[in-house]
CSV table of C-alpha atoms and ligand atoms in Angstrom, one decimal:
chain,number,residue,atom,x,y,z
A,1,UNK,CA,97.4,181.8,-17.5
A,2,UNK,CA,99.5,184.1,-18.5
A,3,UNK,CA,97.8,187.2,-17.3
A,4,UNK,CA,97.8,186.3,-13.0
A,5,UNK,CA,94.0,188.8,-12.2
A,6,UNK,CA,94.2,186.9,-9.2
A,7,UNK,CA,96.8,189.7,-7.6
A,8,UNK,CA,95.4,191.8,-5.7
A,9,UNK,CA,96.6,195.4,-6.5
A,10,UNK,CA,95.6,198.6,-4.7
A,11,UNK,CA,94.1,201.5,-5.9
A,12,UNK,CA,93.2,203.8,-3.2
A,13,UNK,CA,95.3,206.8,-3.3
A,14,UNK,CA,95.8,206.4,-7.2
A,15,UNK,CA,93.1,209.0,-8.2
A,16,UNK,CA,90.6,206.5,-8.9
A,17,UNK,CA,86.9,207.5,-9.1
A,18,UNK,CA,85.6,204.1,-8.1
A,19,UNK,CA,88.3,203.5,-5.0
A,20,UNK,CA,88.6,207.2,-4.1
A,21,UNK,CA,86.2,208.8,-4.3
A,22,UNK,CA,83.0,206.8,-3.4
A,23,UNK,CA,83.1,208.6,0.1
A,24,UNK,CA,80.8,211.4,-1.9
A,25,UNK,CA,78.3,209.4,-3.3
A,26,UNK,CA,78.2,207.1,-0.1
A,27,UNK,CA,78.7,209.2,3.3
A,28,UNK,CA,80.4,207.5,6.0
A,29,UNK,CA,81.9,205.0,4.0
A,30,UNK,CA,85.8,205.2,3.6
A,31,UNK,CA,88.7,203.3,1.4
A,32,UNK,CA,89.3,201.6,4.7
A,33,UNK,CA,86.6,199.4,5.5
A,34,UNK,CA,84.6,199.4,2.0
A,35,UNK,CA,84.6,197.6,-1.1
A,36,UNK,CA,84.3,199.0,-4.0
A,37,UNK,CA,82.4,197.2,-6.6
A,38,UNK,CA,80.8,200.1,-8.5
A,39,UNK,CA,82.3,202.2,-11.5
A,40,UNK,CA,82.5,200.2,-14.5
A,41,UNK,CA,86.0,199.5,-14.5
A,42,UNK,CA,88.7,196.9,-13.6
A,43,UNK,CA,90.7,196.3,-10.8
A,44,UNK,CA,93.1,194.6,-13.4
A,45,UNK,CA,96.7,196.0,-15.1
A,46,UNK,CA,95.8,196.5,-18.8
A,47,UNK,CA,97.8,193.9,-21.7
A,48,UNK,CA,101.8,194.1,-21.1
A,49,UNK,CA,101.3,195.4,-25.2
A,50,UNK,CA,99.3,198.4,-23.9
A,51,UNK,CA,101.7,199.3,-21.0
A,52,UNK,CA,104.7,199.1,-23.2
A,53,UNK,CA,103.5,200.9,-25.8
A,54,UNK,CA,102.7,203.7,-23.3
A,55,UNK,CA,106.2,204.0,-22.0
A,56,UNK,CA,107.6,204.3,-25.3
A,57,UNK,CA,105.8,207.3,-26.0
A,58,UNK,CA,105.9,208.8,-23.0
A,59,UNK,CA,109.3,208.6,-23.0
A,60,UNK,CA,110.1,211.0,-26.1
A,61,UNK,CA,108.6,213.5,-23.8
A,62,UNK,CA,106.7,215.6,-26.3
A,63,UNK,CA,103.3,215.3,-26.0
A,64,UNK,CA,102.3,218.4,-28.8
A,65,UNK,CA,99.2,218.4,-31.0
A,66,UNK,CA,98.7,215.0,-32.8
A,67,UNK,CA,98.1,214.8,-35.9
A,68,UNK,CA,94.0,213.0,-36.8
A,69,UNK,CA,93.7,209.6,-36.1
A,70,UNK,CA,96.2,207.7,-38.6
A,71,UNK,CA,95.7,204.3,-41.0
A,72,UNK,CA,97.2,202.3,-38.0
A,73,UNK,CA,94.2,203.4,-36.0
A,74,UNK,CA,91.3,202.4,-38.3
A,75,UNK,CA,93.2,199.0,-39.1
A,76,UNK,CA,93.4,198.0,-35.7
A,77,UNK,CA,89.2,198.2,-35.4
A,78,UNK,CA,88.3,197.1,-38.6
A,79,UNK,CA,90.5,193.9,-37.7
A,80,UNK,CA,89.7,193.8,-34.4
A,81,UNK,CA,85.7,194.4,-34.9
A,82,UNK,CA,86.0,191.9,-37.8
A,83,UNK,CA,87.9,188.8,-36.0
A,84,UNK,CA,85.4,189.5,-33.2
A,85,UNK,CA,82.1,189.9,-34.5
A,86,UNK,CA,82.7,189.5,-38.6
A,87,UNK,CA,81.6,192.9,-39.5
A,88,UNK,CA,83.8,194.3,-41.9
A,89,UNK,CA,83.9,198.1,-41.7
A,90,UNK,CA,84.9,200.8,-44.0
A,91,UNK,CA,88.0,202.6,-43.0
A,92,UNK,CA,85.8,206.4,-43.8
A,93,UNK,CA,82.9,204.8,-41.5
A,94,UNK,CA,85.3,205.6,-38.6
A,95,UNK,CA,85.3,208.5,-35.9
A,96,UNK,CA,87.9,208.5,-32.7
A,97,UNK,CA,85.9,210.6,-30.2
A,98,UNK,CA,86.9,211.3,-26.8
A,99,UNK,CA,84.6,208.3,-24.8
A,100,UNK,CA,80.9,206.9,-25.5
A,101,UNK,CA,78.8,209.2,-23.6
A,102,UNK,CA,80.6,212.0,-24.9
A,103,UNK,CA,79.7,210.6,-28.2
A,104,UNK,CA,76.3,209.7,-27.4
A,105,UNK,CA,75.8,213.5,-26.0
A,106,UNK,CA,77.4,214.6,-29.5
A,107,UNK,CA,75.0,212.5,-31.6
A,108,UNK,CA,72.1,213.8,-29.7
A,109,UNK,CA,73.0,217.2,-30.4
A,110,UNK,CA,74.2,216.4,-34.6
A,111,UNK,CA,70.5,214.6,-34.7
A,112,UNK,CA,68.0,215.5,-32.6
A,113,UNK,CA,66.0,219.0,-31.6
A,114,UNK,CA,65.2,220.4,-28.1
A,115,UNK,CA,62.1,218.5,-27.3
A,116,UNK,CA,62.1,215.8,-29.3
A,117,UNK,CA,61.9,212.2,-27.9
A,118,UNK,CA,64.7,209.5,-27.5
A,119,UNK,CA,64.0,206.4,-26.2
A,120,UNK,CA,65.9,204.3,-23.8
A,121,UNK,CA,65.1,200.9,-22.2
A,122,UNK,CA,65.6,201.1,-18.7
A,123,UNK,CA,66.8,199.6,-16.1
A,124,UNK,CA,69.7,200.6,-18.5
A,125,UNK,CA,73.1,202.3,-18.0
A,126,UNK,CA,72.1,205.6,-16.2
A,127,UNK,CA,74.3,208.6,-18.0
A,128,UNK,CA,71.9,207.6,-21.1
A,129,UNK,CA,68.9,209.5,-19.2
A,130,UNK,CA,71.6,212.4,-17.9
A,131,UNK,CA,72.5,212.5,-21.2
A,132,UNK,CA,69.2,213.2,-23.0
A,133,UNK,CA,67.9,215.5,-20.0
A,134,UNK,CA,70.7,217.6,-20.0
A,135,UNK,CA,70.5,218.6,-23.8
A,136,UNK,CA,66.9,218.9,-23.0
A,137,UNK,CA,65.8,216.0,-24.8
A,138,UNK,CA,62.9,213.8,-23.9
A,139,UNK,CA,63.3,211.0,-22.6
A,140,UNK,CA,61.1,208.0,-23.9
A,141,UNK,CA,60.9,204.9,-21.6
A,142,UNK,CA,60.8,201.0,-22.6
A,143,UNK,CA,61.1,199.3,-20.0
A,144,UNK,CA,62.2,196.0,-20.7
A,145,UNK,CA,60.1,193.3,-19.3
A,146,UNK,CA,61.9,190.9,-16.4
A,147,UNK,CA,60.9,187.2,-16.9
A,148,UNK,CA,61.3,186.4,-12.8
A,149,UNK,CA,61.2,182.4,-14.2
A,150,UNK,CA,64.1,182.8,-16.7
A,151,UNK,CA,65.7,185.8,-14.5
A,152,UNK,CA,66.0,187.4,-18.3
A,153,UNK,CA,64.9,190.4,-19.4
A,154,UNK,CA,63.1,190.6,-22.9
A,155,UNK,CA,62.4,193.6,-24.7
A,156,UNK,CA,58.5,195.1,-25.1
A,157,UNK,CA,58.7,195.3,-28.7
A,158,UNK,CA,54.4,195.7,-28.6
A,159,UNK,CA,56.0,199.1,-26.4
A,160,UNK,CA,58.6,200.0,-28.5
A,161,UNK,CA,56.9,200.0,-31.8
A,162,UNK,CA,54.3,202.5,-29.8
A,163,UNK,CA,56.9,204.7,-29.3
A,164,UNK,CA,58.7,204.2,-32.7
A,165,UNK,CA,55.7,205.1,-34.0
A,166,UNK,CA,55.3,208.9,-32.3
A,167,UNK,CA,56.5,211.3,-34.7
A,168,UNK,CA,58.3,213.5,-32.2
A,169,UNK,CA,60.2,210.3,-30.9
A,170,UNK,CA,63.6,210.2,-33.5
A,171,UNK,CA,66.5,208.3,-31.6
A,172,UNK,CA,67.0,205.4,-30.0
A,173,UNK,CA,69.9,204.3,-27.5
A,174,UNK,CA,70.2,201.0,-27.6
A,175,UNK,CA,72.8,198.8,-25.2
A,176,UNK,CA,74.0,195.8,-26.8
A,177,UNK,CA,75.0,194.5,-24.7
A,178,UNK,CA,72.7,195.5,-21.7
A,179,UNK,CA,74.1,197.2,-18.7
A,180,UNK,CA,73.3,196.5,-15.7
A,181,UNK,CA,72.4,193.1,-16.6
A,182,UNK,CA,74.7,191.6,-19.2
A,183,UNK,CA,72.1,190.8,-22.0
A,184,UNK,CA,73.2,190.1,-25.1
A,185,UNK,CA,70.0,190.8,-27.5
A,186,UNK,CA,69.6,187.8,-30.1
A,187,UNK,CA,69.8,188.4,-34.1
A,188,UNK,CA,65.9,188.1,-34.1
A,189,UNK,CA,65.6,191.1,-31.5
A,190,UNK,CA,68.1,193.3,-33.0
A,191,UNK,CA,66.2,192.6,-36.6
A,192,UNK,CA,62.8,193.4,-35.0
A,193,UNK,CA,64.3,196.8,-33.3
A,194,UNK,CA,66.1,197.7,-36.7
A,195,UNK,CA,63.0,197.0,-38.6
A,196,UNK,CA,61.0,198.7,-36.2
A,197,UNK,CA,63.2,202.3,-36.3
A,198,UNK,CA,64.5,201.8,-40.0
A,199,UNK,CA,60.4,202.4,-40.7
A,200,UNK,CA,59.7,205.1,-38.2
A,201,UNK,CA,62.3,207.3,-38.9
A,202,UNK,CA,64.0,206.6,-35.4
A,203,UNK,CA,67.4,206.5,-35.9
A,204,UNK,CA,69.4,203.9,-33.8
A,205,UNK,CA,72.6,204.3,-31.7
A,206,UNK,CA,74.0,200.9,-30.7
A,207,UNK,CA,76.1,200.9,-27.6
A,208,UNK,CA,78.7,198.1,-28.2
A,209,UNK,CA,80.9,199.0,-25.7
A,210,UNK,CA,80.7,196.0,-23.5
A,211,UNK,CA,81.2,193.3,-27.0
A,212,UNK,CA,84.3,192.3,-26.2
A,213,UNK,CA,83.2,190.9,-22.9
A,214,UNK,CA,80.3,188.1,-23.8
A,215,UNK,CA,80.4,184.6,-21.9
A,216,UNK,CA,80.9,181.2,-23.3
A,217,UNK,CA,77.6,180.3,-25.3
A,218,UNK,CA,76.8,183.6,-26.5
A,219,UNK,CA,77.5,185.3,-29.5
A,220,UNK,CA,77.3,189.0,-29.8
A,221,UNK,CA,75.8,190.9,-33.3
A,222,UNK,CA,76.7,194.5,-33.9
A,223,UNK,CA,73.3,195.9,-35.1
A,224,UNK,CA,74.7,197.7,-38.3
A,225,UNK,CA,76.5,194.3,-39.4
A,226,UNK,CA,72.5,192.6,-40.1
A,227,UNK,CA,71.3,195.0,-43.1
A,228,UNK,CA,73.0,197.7,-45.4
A,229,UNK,CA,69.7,199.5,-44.6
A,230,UNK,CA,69.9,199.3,-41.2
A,231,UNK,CA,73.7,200.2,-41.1
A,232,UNK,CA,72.6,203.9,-42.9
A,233,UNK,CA,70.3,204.3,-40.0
A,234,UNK,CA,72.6,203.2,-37.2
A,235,UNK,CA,75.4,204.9,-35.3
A,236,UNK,CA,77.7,202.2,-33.6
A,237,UNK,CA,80.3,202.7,-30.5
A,238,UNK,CA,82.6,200.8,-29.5
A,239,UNK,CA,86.2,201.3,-27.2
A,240,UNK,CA,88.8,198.8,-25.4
A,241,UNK,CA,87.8,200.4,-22.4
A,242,UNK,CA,86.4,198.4,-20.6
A,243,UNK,CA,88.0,194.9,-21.2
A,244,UNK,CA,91.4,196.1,-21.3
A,245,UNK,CA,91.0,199.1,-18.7
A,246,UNK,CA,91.5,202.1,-20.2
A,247,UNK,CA,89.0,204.5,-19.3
A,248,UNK,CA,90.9,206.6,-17.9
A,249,UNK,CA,92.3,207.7,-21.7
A,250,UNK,CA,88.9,208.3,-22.9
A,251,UNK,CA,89.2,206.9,-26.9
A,252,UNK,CA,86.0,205.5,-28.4
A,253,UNK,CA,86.1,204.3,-32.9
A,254,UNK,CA,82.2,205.3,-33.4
A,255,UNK,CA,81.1,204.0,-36.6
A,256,UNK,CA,78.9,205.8,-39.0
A,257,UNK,CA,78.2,204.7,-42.7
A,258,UNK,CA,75.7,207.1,-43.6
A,259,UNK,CA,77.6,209.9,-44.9
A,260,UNK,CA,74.8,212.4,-44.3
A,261,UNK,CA,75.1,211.4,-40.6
A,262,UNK,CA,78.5,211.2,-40.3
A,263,UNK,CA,79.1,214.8,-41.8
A,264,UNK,CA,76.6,215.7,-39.5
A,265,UNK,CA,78.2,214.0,-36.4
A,266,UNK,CA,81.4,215.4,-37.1
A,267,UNK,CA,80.9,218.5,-37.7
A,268,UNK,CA,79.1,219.0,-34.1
A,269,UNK,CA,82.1,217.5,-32.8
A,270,UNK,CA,84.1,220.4,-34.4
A,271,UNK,CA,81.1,222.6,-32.7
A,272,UNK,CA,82.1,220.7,-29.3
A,273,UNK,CA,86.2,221.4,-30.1
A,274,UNK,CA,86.2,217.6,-29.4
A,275,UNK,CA,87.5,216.6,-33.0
A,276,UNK,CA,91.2,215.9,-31.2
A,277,UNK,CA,92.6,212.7,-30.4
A,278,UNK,CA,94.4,211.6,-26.9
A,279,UNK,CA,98.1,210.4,-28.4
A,280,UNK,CA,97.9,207.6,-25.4
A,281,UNK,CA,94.6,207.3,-26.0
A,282,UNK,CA,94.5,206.1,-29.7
A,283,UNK,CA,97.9,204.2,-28.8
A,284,UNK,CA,96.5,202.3,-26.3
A,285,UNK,CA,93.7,201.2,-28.1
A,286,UNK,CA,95.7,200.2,-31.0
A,287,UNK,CA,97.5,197.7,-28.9
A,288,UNK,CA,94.9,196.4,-26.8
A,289,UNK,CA,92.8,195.7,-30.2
A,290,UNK,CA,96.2,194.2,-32.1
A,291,UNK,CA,97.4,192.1,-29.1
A,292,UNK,CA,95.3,191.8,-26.5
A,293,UNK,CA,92.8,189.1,-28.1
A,294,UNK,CA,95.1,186.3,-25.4
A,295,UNK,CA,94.6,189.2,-22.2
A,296,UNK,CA,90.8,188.8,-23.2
A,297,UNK,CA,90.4,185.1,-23.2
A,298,UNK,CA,91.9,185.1,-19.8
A,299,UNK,CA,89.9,188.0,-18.7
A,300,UNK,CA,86.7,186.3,-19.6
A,301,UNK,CA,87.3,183.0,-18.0
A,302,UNK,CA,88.2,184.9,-15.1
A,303,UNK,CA,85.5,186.7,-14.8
A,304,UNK,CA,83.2,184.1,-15.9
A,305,UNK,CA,84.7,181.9,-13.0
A,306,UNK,CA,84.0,184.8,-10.6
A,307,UNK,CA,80.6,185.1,-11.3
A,308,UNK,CA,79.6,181.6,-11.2
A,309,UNK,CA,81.5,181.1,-7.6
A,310,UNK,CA,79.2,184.1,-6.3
A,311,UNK,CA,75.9,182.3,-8.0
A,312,UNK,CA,77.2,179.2,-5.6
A,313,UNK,CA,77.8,180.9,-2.7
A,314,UNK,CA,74.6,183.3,-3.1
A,315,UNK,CA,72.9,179.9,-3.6
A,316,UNK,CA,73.9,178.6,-0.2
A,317,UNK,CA,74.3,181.4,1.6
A,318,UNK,CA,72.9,184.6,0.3
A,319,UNK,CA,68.9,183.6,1.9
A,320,UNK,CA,66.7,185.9,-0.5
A,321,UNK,CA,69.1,187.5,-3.0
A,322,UNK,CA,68.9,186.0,-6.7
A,323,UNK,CA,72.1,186.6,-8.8
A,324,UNK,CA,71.1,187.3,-12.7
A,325,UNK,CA,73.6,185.3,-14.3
A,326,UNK,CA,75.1,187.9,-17.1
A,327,UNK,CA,75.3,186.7,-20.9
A,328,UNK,CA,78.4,189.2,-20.8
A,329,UNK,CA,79.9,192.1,-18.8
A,330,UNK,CA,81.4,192.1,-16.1
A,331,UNK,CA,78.5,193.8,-14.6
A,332,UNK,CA,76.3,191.8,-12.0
A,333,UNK,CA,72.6,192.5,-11.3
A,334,UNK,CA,71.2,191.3,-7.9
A,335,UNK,CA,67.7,191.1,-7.1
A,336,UNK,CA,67.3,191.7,-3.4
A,337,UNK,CA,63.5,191.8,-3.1
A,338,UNK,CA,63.5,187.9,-2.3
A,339,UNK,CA,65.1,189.2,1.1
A,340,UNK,CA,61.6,191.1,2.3
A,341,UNK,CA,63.1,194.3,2.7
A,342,UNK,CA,61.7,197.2,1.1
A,343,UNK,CA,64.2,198.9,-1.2
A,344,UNK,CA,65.5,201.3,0.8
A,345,UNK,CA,66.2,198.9,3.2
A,346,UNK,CA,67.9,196.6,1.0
A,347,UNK,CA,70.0,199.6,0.0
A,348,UNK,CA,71.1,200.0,3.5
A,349,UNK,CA,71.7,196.3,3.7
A,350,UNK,CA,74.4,196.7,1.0
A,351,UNK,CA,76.0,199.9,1.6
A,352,UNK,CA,75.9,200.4,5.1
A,353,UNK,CA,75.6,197.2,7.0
A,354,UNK,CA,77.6,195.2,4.4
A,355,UNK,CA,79.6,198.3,3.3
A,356,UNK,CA,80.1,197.2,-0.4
A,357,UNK,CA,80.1,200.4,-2.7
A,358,UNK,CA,77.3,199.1,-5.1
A,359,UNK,CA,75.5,201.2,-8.0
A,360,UNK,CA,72.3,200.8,-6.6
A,361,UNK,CA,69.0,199.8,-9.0
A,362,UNK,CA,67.3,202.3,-8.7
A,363,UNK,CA,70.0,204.2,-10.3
A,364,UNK,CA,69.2,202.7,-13.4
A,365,UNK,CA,65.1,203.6,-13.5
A,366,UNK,CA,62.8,203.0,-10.9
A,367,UNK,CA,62.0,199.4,-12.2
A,368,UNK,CA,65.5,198.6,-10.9
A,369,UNK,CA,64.5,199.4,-7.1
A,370,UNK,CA,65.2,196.6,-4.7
A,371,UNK,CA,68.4,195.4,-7.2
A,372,UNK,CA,72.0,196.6,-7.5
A,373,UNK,CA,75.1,196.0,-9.5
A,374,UNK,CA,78.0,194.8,-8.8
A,375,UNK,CA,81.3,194.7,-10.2
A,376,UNK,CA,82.7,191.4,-10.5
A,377,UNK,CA,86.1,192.4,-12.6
A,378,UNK,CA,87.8,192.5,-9.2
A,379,UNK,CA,90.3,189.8,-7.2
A,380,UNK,CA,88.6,186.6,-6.1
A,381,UNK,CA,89.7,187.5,-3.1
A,382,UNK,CA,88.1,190.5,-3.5
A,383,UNK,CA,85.0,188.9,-4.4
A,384,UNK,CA,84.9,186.1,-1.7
A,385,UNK,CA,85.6,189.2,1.4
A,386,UNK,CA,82.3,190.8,0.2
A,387,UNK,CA,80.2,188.1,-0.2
A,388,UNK,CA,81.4,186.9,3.0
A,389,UNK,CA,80.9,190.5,4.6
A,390,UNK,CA,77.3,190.1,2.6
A,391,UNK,CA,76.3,186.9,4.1
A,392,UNK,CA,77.0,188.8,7.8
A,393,UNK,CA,74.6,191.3,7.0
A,394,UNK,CA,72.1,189.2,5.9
A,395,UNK,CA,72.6,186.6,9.0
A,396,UNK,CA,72.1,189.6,11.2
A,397,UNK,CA,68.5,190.9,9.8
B,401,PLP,C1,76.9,201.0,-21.8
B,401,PLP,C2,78.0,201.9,-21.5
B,401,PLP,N1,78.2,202.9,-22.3
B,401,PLP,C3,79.2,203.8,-22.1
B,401,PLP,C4,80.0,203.7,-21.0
B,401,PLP,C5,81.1,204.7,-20.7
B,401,PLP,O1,81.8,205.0,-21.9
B,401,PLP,P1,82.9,206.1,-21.9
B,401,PLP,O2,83.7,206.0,-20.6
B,401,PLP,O3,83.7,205.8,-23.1
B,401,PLP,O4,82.2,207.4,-21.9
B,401,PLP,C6,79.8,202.7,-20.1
B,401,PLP,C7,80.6,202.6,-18.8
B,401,PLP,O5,80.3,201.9,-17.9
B,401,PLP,C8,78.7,201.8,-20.3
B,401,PLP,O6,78.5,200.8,-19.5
């Protein structure tokens, strides 16, 4: 390997949210005797390329106005989104907007009316719900159903085509694929939701951000790549974020083929004063997308390793925790209930008595009580000092 994620680097003191500052969220615990394994990010140095690239420009030491996004930009995703997934995009389809949930908060506003229903499929990634309350949407539940024999979650689509159906309901946020629990939704699902809002007038944001990051045996299918139809009724986000670390430079390429839409879209952002780009933000993402296909490979099987050493040890050690093995992400969803505690208690279990910095379940909609997720894109070392302190507090009940 040429990347070495095995070194242990440390953040605290380096203005990180997830090393920090997770002393607000969780009182009592400190840097000092916690581990953080919340905030979706990476406890990784991004791809030498990115770094490098960085310097260079920070280096001239004028950071003025950019110009908009340039060619070098939109060729970097349409290669990038093409070698990964083999969709080929249209250089006009693309928008650079400062992060995904800014984007998602932009498109709600563009598309949608005060009152008016968007629909989300909890447990999902939480800011989706913040999202929609704050701009005093409604939000619409699916709840995806949790097969306890498989440990997979499917989606209700008997549900969802209820809630298509409502004439007030006209967005849908869909994750693909799915935080917390790393599912990648099949061909056959993603026709069936596509179908399902292409007919109801719901139009579809698809959350790609975590595509990069899918396991061996699983193949990830951007929702706008299945149908020209469904691609003029789909928004599509993507950023190097998170597998190459860079969310701290906030730069998402959100894909829009449907003019109507797009001019829609963008002009909001213009409403927003969000139509600038971040110079290292747009830089950074260039590189990771042109050189850091190698970084990725490594990443994966890294990560890939480190979740199937905790499934062992959780096996052997962990009495009454079951680990959901993820289809991608480095995001890992634990179900706790097997333990007997209620869910408050198993909380407690995690962030007090084992003092690991978790985003608890419930976080993610009250179906996801009683579970938490971790954040495996860490150190093995990392990994193997809280499992161990895990296993302590689970000797101890
Ligand atoms: C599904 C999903 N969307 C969006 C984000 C955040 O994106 P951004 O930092 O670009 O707003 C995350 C971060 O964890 C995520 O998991």
């Amino acid at each position: 390997m040429s990347n070495d994620f095995s070194k242990y680097i440390n953040r605290i003191g380096t203005d990180s949210v997830k090393w920090d500052s997770f002393a607000e969220r969780y009182p009592g615990l400190d840097s000092k005797d916690c581990i953080p394994m919340w905030v979706a990010d990476t406890d990784f140095r991004a791809p030498q390329e990115v770094i490098d690239a960085i310097v260079e420009k920070a280096k001239f030491g004028i950071y003025g106005y950019p110009k908009s996004k340039g060619d070098t930009f939109d060729k970097a995703v349409m290669n990038w989104i093409y070698k990964r997934h083999g969709w080929k995009l249209s250089k006009e389809w693309i928008v650079a907007t400062p992060g995904i949930v800014p984007a998602i908060n932009n498109a709600i506003q563009a598309l949608t009316q005060e009152g008016e229903g968007v629909i989300i499929q909890p447990p999902v990634y939480y800011p989706f719900k913040q999202t929609i309350t704050k701009n005093k949407r409604r939000t619409v539940e699916n709840l995806l159903i949790y097969d306890h024999k498989s440990g997979n979650y499917e989606i209700d689509f008997d549900d969802l085509e209820r809630k298509v159906k409502e004439p007030n309901n006209k967005l849908l946020i869909l994750c693909n694929p799915h935080n917390p629990m790393g599912r990648v939704w099949s061909e056959t699902d993603l026709r069936k939701i596509g179908e399902l809002c292409l007919n109801n007038g719901v139009l579809v944001i698809s959350d790609e951000i975590h595509s990069d990051l899918i396991f061996k045996g699983y193949k990830h299918t951007p929702l706008g790549m299945l149908d020209e139809r469904m691609n003029q009724n789909n928004i599509t986000a993507y950023a190097a974020s998170k597998s190459f670390n860079l969310a701290g430079l906030q730069t998402s390429a959100i894909i829009i083929a449907n003019e109507e839409i797009r001019k829609k879209y963008t002009n909001q952002l213009e409403i927003n004063c969000m139509g600038s780009i971040n110079i290292f933000g747009t830089l950074a993402l260039e590189a990771a997308y042109n050189h850091g296909e190698q970084y990725l490979t490594e990443l994966l099987e890294y990560v890939e390793a480190n979740v199937d050493y905790a499934i062992d040890f959780a096996e052997k050690n962990l009495k009454g925790v079951r680990i959901i093995k993820p289809q991608a992400t480095y995001l890992v969803w634990m179900d706790f209930r097997g333990t007997g505690l209620s869910a408050d208690e198993i909380d407690g279990l995690v962030i007090e008595r084992a003092k690991i910095a978790v985003d608890l379940g419930r976080w993610f909609g009250k179906e996801g009580a009683g579970f938490a997720r971790f954040n495996f894109a860490c150190p093995r070392s990392i990994l193997e000092k809280a499992l161990g302190q895990l296993k302590s507090a689970i000797d101890k009940l």
